PDB file of C-alpha atoms in Angstrom:
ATOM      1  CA  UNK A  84      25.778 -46.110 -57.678  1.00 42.00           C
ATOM      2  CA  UNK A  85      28.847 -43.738 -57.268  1.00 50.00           C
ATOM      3  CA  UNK A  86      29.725 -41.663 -60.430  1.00 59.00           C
ATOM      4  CA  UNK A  87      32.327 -41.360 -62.780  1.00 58.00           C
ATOM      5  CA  UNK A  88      34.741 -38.693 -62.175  1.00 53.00           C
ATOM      6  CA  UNK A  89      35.039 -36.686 -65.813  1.00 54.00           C
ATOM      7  CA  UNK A  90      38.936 -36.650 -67.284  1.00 57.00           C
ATOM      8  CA  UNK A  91      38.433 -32.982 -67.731  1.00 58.00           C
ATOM      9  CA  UNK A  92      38.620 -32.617 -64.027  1.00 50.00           C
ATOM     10  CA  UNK A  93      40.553 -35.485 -63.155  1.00 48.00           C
ATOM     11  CA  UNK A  94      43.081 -34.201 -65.204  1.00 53.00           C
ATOM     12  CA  UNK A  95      43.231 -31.567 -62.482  1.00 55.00           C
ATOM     13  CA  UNK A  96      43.073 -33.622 -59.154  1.00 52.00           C
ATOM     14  CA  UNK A  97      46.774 -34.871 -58.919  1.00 59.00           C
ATOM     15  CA  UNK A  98      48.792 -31.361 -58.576  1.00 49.00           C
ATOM     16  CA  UNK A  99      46.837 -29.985 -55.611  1.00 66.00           C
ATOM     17  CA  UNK A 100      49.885 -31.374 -53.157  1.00 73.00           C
ATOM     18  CA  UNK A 101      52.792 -31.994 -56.001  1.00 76.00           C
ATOM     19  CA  UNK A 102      55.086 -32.442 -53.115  1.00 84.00           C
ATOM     20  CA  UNK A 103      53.268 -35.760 -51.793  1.00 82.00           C
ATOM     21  CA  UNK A 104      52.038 -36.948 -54.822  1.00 80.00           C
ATOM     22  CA  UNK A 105      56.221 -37.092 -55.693  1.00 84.00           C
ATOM     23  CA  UNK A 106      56.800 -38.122 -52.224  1.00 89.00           C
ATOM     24  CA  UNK A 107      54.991 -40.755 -51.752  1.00 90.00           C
ATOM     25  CA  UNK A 108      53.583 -42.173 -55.195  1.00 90.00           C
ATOM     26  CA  UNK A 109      55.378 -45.964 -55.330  1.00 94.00           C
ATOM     27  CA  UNK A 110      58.025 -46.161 -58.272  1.00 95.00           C
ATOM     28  CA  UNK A 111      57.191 -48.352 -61.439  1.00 97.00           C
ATOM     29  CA  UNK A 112      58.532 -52.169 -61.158  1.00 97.00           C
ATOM     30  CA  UNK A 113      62.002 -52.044 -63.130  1.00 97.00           C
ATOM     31  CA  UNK A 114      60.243 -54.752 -65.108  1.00 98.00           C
ATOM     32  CA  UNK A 115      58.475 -52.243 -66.653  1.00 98.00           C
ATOM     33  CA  UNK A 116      61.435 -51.183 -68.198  1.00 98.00           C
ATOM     34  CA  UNK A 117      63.260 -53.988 -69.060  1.00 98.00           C
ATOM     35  CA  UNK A 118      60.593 -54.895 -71.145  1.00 98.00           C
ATOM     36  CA  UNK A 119      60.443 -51.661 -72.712  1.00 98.00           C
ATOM     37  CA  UNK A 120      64.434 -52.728 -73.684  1.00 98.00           C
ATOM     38  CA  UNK A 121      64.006 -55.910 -74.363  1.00 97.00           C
ATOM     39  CA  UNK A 122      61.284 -55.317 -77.148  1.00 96.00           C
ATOM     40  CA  UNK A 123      63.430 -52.553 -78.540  1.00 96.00           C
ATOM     41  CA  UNK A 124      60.628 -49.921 -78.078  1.00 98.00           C
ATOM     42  CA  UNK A 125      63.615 -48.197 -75.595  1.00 97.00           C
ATOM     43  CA  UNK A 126      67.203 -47.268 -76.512  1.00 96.00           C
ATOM     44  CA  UNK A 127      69.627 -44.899 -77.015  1.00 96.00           C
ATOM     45  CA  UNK A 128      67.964 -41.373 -78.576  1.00 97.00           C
ATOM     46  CA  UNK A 129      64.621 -42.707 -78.792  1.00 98.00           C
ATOM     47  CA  UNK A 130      62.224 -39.575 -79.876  1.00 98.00           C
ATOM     48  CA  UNK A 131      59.848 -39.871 -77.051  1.00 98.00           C
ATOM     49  CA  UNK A 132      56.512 -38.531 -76.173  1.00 98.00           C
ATOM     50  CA  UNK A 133      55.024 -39.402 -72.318  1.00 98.00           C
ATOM     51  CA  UNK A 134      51.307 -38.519 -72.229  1.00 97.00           C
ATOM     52  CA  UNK A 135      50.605 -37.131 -68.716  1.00 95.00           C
ATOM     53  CA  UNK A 136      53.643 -37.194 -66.761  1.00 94.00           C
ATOM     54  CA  UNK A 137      52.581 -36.037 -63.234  1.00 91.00           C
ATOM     55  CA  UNK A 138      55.157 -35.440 -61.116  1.00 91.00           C
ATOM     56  CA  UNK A 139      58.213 -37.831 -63.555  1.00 94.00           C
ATOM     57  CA  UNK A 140      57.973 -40.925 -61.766  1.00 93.00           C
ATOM     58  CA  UNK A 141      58.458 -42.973 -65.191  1.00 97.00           C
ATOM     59  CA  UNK A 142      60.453 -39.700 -66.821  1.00 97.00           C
ATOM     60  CA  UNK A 143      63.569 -40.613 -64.721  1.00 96.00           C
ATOM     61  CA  UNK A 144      63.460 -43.824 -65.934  1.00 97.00           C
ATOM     62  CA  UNK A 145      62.068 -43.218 -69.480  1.00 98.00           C
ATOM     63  CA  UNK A 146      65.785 -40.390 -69.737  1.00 97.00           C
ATOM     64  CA  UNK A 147      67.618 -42.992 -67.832  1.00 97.00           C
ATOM     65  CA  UNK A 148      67.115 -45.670 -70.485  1.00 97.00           C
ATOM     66  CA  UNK A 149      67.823 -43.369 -73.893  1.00 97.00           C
ATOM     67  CA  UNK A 150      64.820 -41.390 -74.312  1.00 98.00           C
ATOM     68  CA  UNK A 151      65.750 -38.275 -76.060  1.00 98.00           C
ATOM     69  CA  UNK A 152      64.622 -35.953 -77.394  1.00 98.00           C
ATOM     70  CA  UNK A 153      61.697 -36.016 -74.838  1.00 98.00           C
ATOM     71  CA  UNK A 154      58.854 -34.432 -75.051  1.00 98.00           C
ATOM     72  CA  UNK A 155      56.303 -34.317 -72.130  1.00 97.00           C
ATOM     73  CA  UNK A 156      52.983 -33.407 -72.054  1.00 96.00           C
ATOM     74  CA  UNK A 157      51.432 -32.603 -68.542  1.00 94.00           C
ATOM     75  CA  UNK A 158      48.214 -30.034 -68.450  1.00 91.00           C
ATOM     76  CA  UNK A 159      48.717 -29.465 -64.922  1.00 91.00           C
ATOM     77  CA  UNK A 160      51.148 -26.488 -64.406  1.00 91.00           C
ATOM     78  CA  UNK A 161      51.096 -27.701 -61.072  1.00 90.00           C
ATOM     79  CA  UNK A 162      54.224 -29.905 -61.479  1.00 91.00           C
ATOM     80  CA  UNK A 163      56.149 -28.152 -63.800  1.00 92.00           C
ATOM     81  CA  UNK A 164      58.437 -27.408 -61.170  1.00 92.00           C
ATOM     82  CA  UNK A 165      59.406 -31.008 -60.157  1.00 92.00           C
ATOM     83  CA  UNK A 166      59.692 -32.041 -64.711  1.00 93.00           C
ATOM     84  CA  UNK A 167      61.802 -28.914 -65.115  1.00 93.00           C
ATOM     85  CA  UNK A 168      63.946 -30.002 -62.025  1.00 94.00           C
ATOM     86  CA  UNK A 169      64.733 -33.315 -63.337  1.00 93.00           C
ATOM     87  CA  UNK A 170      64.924 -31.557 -67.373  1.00 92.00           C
ATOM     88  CA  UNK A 171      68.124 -30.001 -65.803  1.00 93.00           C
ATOM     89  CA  UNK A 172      69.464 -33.505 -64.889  1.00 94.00           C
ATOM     90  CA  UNK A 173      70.389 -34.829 -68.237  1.00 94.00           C
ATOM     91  CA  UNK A 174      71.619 -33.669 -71.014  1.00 92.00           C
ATOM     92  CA  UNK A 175      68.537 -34.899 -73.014  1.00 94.00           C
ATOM     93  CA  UNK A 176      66.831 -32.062 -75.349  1.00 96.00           C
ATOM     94  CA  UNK A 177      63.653 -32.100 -73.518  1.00 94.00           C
ATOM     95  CA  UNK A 178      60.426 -30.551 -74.055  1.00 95.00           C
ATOM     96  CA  UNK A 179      57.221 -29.393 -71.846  1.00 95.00           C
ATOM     97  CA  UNK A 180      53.584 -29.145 -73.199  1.00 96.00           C
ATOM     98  CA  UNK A 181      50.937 -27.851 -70.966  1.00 94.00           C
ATOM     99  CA  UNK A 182      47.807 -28.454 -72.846  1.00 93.00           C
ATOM    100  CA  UNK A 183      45.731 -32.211 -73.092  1.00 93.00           C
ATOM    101  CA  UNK A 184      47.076 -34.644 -75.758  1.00 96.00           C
ATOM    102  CA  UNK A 185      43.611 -34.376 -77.221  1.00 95.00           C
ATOM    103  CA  UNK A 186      44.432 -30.554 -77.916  1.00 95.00           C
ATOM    104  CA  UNK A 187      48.266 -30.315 -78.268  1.00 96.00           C
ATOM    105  CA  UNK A 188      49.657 -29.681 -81.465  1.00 97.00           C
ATOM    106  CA  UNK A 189      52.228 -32.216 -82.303  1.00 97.00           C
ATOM    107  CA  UNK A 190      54.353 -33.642 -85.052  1.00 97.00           C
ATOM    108  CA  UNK A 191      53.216 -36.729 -87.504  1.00 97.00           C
ATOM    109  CA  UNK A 192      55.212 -39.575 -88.255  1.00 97.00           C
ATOM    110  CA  UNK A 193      57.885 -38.193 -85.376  1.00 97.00           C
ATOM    111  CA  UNK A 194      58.209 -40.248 -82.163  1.00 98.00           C
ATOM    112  CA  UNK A 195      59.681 -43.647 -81.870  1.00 98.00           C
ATOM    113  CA  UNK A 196      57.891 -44.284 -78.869  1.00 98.00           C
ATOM    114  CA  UNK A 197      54.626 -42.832 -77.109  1.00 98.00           C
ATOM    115  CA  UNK A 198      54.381 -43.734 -73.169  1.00 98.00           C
ATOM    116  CA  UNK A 199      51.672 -43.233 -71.231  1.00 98.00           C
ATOM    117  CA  UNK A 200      52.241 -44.386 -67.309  1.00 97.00           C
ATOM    118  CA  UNK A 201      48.911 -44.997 -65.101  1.00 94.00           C
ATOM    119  CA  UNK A 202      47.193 -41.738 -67.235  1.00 94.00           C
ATOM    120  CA  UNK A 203      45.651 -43.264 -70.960  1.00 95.00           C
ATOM    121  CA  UNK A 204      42.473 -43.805 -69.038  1.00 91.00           C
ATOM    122  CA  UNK A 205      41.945 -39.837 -68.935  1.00 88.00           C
ATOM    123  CA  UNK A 206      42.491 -39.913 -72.694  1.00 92.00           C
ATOM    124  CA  UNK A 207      39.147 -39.496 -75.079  1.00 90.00           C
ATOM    125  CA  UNK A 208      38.750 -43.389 -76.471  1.00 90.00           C
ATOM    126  CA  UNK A 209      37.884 -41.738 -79.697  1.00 92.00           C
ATOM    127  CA  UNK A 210      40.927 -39.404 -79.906  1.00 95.00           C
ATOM    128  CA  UNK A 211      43.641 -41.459 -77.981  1.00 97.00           C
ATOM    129  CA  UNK A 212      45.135 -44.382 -79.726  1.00 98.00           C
ATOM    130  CA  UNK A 213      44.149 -43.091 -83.332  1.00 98.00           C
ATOM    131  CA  UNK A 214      46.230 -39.836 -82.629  1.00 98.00           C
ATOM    132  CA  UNK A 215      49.389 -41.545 -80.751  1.00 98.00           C
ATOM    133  CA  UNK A 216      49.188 -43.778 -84.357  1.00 98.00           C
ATOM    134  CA  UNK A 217      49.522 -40.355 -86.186  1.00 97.00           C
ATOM    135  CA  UNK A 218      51.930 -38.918 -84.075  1.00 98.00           C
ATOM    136  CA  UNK A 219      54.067 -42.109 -84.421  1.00 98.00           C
ATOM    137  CA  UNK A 220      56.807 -43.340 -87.090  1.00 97.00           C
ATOM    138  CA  UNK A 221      56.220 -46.260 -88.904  1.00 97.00           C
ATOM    139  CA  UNK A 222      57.537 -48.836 -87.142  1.00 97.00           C
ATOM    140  CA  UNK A 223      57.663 -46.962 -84.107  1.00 98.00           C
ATOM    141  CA  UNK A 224      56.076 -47.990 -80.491  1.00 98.00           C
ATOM    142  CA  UNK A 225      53.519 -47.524 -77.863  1.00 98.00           C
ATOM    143  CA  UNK A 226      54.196 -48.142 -74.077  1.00 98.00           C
ATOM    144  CA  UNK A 227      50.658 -48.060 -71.707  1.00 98.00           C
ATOM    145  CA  UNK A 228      51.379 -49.495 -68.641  1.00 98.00           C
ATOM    146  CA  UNK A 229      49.636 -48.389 -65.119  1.00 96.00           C
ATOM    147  CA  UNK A 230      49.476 -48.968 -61.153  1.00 94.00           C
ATOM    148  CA  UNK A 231      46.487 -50.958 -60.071  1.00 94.00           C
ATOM    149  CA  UNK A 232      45.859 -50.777 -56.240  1.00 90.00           C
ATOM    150  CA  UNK A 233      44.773 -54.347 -55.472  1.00 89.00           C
ATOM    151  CA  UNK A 234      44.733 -57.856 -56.981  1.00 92.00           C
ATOM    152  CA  UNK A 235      41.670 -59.640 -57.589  1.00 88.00           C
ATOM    153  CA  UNK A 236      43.608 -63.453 -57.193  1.00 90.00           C
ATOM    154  CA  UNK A 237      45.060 -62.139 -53.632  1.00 93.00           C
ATOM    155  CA  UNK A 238      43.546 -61.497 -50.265  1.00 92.00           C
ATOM    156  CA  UNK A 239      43.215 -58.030 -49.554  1.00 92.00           C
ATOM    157  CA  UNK A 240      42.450 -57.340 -45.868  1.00 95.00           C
ATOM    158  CA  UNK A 241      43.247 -53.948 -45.763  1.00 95.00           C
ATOM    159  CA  UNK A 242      40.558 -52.667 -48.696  1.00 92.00           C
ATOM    160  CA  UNK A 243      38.062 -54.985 -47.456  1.00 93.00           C
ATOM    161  CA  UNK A 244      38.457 -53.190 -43.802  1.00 95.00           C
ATOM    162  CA  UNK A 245      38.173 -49.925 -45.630  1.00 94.00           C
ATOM    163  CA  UNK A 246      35.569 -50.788 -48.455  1.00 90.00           C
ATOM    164  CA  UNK A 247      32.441 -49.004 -46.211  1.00 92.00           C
ATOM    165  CA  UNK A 248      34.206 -46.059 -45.831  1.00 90.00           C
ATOM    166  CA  UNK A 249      35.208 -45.783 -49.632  1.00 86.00           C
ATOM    167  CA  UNK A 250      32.203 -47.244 -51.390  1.00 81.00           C
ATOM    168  CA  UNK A 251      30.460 -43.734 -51.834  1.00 76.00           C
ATOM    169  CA  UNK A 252      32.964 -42.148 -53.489  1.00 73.00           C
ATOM    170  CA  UNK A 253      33.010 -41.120 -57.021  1.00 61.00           C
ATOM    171  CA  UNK A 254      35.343 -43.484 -59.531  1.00 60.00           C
ATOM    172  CA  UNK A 255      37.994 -42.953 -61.552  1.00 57.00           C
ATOM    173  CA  UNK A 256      38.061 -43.922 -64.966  1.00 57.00           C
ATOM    174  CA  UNK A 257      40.555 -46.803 -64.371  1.00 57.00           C
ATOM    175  CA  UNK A 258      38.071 -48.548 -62.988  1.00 56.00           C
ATOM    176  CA  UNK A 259      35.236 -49.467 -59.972  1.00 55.00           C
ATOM    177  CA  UNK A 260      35.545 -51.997 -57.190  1.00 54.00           C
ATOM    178  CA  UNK A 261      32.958 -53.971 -58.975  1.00 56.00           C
ATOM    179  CA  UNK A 262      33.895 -53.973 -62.138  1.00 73.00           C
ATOM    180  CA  UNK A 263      37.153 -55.150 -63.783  1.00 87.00           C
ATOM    181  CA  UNK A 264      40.076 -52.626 -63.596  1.00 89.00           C
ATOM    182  CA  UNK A 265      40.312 -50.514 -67.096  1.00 91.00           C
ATOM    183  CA  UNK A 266      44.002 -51.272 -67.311  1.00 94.00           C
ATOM    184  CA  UNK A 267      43.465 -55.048 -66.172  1.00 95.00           C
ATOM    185  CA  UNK A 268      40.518 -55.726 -68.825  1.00 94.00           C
ATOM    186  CA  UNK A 269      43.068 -57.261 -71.275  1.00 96.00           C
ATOM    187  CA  UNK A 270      40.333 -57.825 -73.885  1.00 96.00           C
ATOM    188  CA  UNK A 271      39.094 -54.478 -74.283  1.00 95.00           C
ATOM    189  CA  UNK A 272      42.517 -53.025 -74.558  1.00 96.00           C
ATOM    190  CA  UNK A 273      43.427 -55.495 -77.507  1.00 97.00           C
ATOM    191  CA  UNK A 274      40.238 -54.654 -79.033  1.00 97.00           C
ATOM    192  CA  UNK A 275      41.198 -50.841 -78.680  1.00 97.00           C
ATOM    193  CA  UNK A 276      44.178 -51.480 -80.397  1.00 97.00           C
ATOM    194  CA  UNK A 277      42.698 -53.741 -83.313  1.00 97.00           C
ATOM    195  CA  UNK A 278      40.049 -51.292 -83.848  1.00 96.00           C
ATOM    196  CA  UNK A 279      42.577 -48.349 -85.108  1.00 97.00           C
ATOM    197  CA  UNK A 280      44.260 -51.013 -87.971  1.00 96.00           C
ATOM    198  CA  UNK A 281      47.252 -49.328 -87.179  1.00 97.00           C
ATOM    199  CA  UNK A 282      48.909 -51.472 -84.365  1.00 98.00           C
ATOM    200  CA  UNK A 283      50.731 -54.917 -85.082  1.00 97.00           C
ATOM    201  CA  UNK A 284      49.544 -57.848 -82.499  1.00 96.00           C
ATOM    202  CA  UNK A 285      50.613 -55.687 -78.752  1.00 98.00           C
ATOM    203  CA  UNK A 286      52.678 -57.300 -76.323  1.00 98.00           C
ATOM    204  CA  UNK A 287      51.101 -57.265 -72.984  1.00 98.00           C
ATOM    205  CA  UNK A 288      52.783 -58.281 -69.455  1.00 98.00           C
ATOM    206  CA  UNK A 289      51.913 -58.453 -65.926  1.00 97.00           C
ATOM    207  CA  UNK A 290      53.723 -57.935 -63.260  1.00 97.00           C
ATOM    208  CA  UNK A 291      53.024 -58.526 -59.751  1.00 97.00           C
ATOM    209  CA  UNK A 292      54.222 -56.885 -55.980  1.00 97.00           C
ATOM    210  CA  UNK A 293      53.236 -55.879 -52.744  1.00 96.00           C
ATOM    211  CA  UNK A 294      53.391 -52.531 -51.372  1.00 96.00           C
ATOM    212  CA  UNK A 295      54.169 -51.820 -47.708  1.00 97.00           C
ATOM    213  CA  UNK A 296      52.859 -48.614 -45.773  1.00 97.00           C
ATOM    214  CA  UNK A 297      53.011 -47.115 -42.181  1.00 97.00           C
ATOM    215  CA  UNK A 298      50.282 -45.212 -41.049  1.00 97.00           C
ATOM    216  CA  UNK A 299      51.300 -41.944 -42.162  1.00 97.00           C
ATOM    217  CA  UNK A 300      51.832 -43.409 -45.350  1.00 97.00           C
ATOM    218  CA  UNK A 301      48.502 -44.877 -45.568  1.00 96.00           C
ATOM    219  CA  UNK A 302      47.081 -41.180 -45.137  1.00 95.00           C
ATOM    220  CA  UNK A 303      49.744 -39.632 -47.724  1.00 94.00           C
ATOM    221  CA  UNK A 304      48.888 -42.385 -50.335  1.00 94.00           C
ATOM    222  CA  UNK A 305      45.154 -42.039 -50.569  1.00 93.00           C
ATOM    223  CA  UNK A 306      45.369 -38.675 -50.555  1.00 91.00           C
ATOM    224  CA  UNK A 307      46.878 -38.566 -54.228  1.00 87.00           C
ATOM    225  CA  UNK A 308      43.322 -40.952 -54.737  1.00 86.00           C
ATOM    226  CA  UNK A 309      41.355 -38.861 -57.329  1.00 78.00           C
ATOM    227  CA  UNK A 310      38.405 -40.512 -55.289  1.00 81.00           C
ATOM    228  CA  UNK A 311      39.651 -38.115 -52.301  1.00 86.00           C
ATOM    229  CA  UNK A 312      41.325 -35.633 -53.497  1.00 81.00           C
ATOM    230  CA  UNK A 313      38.364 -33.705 -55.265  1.00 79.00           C
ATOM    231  CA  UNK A 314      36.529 -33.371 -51.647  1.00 83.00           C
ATOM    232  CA  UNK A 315      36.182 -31.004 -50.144  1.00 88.00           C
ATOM    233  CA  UNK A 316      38.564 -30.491 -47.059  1.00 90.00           C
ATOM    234  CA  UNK A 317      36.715 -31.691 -44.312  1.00 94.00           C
ATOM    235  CA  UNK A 318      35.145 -34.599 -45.906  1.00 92.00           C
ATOM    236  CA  UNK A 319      38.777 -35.290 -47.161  1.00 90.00           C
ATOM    237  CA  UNK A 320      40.345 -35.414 -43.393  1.00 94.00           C
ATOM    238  CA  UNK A 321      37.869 -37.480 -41.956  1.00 95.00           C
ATOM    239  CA  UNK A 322      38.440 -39.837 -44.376  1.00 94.00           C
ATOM    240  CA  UNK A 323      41.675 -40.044 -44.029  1.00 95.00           C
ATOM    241  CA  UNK A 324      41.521 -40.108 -41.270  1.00 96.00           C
ATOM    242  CA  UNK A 325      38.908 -42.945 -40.885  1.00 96.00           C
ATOM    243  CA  UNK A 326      41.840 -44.680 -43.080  1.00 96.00           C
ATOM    244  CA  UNK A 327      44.430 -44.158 -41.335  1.00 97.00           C
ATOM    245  CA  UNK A 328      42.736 -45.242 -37.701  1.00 97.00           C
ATOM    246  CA  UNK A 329      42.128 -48.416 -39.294  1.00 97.00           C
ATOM    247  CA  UNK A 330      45.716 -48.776 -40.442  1.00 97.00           C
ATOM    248  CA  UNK A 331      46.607 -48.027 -36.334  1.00 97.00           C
ATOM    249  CA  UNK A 332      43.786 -50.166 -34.554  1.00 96.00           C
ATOM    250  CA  UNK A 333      43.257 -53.222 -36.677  1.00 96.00           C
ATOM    251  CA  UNK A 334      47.235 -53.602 -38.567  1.00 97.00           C
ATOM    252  CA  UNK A 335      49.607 -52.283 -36.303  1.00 97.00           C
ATOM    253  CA  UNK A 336      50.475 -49.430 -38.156  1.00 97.00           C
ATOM    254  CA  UNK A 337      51.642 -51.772 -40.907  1.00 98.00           C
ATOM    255  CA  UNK A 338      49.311 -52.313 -43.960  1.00 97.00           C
ATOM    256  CA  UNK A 339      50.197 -54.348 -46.986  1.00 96.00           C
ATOM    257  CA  UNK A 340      48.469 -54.104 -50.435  1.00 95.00           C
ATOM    258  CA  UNK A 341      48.630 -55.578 -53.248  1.00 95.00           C
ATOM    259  CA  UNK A 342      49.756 -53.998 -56.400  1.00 96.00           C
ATOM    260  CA  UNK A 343      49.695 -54.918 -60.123  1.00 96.00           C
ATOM    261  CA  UNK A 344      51.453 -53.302 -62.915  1.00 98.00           C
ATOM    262  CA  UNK A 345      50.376 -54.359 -66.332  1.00 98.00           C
ATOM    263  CA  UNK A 346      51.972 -53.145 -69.596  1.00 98.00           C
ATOM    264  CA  UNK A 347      50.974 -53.198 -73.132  1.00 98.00           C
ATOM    265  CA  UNK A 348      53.701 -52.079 -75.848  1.00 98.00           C
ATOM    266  CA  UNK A 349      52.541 -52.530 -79.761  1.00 98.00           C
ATOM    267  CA  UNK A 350      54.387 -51.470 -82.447  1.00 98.00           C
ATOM    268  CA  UNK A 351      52.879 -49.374 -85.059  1.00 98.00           C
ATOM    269  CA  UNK A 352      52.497 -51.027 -88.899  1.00 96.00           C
ATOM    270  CA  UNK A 353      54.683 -49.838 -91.539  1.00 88.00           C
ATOM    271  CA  UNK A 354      51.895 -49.165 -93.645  1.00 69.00           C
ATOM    272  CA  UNK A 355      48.029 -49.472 -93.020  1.00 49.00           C
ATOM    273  CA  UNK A 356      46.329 -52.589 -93.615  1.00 43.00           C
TER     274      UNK A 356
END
């Protein structure tokens, strides 16, 4: 049975190559954030905090759609380059933290929104949703929304080619090829939210899209995988390697998968109860 990869490392495995993990991580469905409008968890100068923000790919959008002031929190140093790049893009106060949300120091009863994109599933159960209810207004609003690489209710031919030569490896807290995905478990992440008695009834959507990769791309891709990038080098090329051959031989250098992006946005209770 493969083992878990711990968040205290994982939290560690996605700046090794900043540079492809921001060139060739897919962007969020705009969906994602038309819902985030349409609820009213997103407007003009909305005091924002996004928990683990990689290398920005929901920032842009988060700044683009009135976020500010923004604060980020990102424990790899790693990409501080690419968030200070785009910090000097808008004219949004913005604001970097380096250390885990677990750990950081942060204001209570400030944000209007928390936003966590593909990264709550690092986050310590125990700590996570209890402290983004702290850190929170009254009234204010939680945004968890993630990639999921594959769809259970659509053929996959692609990950079933390549299941053998993944099925050893260690799994990330998001989920395990037998199990249902942590983001996709819709019942456990209601429960999660009940259990704090600080959340009103969330709001949870699915959306649904393919994603379309070259062979190159194929290698790029899964080498952002936590699953792969904590090996160690040579195990690391020959899988991707092993990946990418398949791509070549048995798809034409064309492979489709299947992606799903759920969201779950809940609005924190004016008082307890």
């Amino acid at each position: 049975m493969p083992e878990y990869i711990d968040p205290q490392e994982g939290r560690t495995l996605f700046g090794s190559d900043p540079q492809n993990y921001n060139d060739i991580r897919p962007p969020y469905p705009e969906q994602v954030y038309e819902f985030l409008l349409s609820t009213g968890a997103l407007r003009s100068n909305t005091a924002t905090l996004e928990i683990g923000a990689g290398n920005g790919l929901a920032t842009r959008r988060l700044l683009d759609c009135g976020a500010n002031p923004l604060t980020i929190i990102e424990p790899d140093t790693r990409f501080a380059p690419l968030l200070m790049s785009i910090s000097k893009l808008y004219k949004a106060e913005f604001h970097f933290i380096t250390e885990s949300f677990e750990e950081a120091a942060l204001p209570r009863n400030y944000y209007d929104l928390v936003a966590a994109a593909t990264s709550f599933h690092w986050i310590q159960p125990a700590i996570g949703l209890p402290k983004v209810a702290e850190v929170l207004r009254p009234g204010g609003y939680v945004a968890l929304w993630w990639h999921v690489f594959g769809d259970r209710d659509r053929d996959d031919p692609y990950h079933e080619a390549t299941r053998t030569i993944l099925q050893s490896l260690s799994n990330s807290p998001s989920g395990t090829p037998a199990a249902v995905p942590f983001a996709l478990d819709v019942q456990s992440r209601l429960r999660d939210f009940s259990t704090t008695g600080q959340f009103e009834q969330p709001e949870y959507r699915v959306y649904r899209w393919t994603l379309v990769l070259n062979t190159e791309q194929v290698g790029s891709l899964y080498a952002t995988f936590s699953s792969i990038s904590r090996l160690p080098e040579e195990q690391r090329k020959t899988i991707l390697h092993q990946l990418m051959e398949v791509a070549d031989q048995y798809f034409g250098g064309t492979v489709t998968r299947n992606m799903v992006t759920p969201i779950y946005v809940a609005r924190r209770k004016s008082s307890a109860g």
